[in-house]
């Protein structure tokens, strides 16, 4: 079945899908994005998918009525807030392209002094304070990604510091000429490129800000926007470096520290002389979002689901984000649909979704997950997310090609490595070999990593897997290729970029289709679900040691010995069960009813990581092992780690206890099954 599947995806068809999806700007709630929902539904019906349905949510949306920025002192400058057109790329001349804005910025009209605050992280404001500079009532100018932090965290930080408004610009050091050739000659951002985006506080609660924890189905109750925890309170705007430069170069105050200097040929200063007038007028109203859903009903286990998803909405054309993923998905659905037309069905049901409003607050997937929470908790084997399938330039990637950069919950990491051996990479090697080679290259290591280190098992937020993992306790995998890419969320992230710079042969698109489909088929067809809890435990032990090392935890502050011991026992139980399963399957000793119940229990292990109370301060995030930081960065043992980092040792102890109990519960469950399988095989109960 896997080889039949792999023979179908075609790079030329992926190119056609990509051209269709990137033909016009298609942000959430736009007419074009809604047309594309119908287009996908039609295509899936034609491809043979079943139960194709549009799910509608009425969501608090945010889009600009008008935005403007001018420097009023020491000289006059009006920011263009627009990106330049290039003759070689007709899409850049499309008049439907938006100006600069941030989703969920507050409306406001501010005239104030401008202060440069580097990356806009808390430690940057600490440094300003040390230099005697206050940002209270001022306009703060910060840059993207140094080190990477989600723009919504910069917004919350500026708000907490008392700033009146926030400007975020793209410095060429991060994604422009310092990195290499800029668009349209290369993958990096040109002078006028603008990184749009949302600044909602979805690391506290994602989805529609006015329905925290429940679905925005038509007629649902909405809280008042003033009560929403995830809505920013100050106006903010993204800028190209061309629009930021006049503000920076006209400052005459204290010179910024060396590591705050960017790549522009000026001296970056912290403050002095520059005043600006920022006006942001946002239209905030309920708008319909549409999730398209379809399935191939499983031939034997229709009530066990493997879910695949990709978001449809884009800030502009979405060349990489997300239409590369959409093109890969449409080739996947075409292949599985064609097989179903020949009578070949997966054993379990495969569900596929085209999400809406991911760019705003992971909204479509969150609302859908909240709507079907009860079913998903029982039936969902795993969620396989693809946001950007090709986020890099094959033309500048060198001989080894783009980096395959998946992440997965630790229990599914080994099966992903195994699946990669069956798929061919564009370089001609197996995806597994290509993955090892690019991992070695990217780490500047002398030899490739061991298999157990290939998959990133630490998972942050920032895409549609969030609700399934963090809120519903279902295992997730994220798939994609990465490389040089500096036009994220700008107008230049378009078909031209992909066709001339990113993936001219569209072979990475179909390679991604293949690994996505093979992984899905393995999960859908496996006798016993391929969770590896021994490996899972080893990863947990690694997370715990890292926590101890990073925070210099000793026994006086917090006793973690019992948790370590619990994890060791969990590892033994996981390995014991795996051996018993392998033996039982090979010998044909496990009765089908027993396999069925075993699979239910394996899914239960994942569910047992869910703590209904949630983590302290963020009740929506209920997973004990995984959450995300406010920056979107990965965060393991979130409740415990945040307590430790605050130095709240009492809370840390309580959190450690909660994890201990979940580990113990899962260990018991695995031992019982191991014993049951062994006694079925030999009639004797082996000692642990
Ligand atoms: Zn995306």
PDB file of C-alpha atoms in Angstrom, residues 1-9 296-300 335-337 339-340 343-348 350 514 517-518 520-522 524-526:
ATOM      1  CA  UNK A   1       0.000   0.000   0.000  1.00  0.00           C
ATOM      2  CA  UNK A   2       2.843   2.364   0.834  1.00  0.00           C
ATOM      3  CA  UNK A   3       4.617   1.808  -2.472  1.00  0.00           C
ATOM      4  CA  UNK A   4       1.374   2.173  -4.386  1.00  0.00           C
ATOM      5  CA  UNK A   5       0.852   5.463  -2.584  1.00  0.00           C
ATOM      6  CA  UNK A   6       4.388   6.680  -3.201  1.00  0.00           C
ATOM      7  CA  UNK A   7       4.135   6.162  -6.960  1.00  0.00           C
ATOM      8  CA  UNK A   8       1.320   8.688  -7.381  1.00  0.00           C
ATOM      9  CA  UNK A   9       2.446  12.198  -6.258  1.00  0.00           C
ATOM     10  CA  UNK A 296     -11.528   8.112   4.136  1.00  0.00           C
ATOM     11  CA  UNK A 297     -13.465   5.754   6.351  1.00  0.00           C
ATOM     12  CA  UNK A 298     -11.314   2.977   7.704  1.00  0.00           C
ATOM     13  CA  UNK A 299     -12.051  -0.522   6.440  1.00  0.00           C
ATOM     14  CA  UNK A 300     -11.666  -2.187   9.852  1.00  0.00           C
ATOM     15  CA  UNK A 335      -3.016   9.811  -4.117  1.00  0.00           C
ATOM     16  CA  UNK A 336      -5.059   8.337  -1.264  1.00  0.00           C
ATOM     17  CA  UNK A 337      -8.294   9.194  -3.092  1.00  0.00           C
ATOM     18  CA  UNK A 339      -6.244   4.310  -4.196  1.00  0.00           C
ATOM     19  CA  UNK A 340      -9.641   4.326  -2.533  1.00  0.00           C
ATOM     20  CA  UNK A 343     -10.810  -0.243  -3.504  1.00  0.00           C
ATOM     21  CA  UNK A 344      -7.711   0.270  -1.332  1.00  0.00           C
ATOM     22  CA  UNK A 345      -8.636   1.752   2.028  1.00  0.00           C
ATOM     23  CA  UNK A 346      -6.616   2.254   5.218  1.00  0.00           C
ATOM     24  CA  UNK A 347      -7.698   0.088   8.182  1.00  0.00           C
ATOM     25  CA  UNK A 348      -8.262   3.143  10.365  1.00  0.00           C
ATOM     26  CA  UNK A 350      -7.878   9.077   7.835  1.00  0.00           C
ATOM     27  CA  UNK A 514       5.456  10.960   0.538  1.00  0.00           C
ATOM     28  CA  UNK A 517       1.489   9.813   3.563  1.00  0.00           C
ATOM     29  CA  UNK A 518       3.750   6.910   4.551  1.00  0.00           C
ATOM     30  CA  UNK A 520      -0.114   8.363   8.035  1.00  0.00           C
ATOM     31  CA  UNK A 521      -0.517   4.932   6.437  1.00  0.00           C
ATOM     32  CA  UNK A 522       1.720   3.315   9.064  1.00  0.00           C
ATOM     33  CA  UNK A 524      -3.577   3.896  10.012  1.00  0.00           C
ATOM     34  CA  UNK A 525      -2.618   0.311   9.192  1.00  0.00           C
ATOM     35  CA  UNK A 526      -0.478  -0.847  12.117  1.00  0.00           C
TER      36      UNK A 526
END
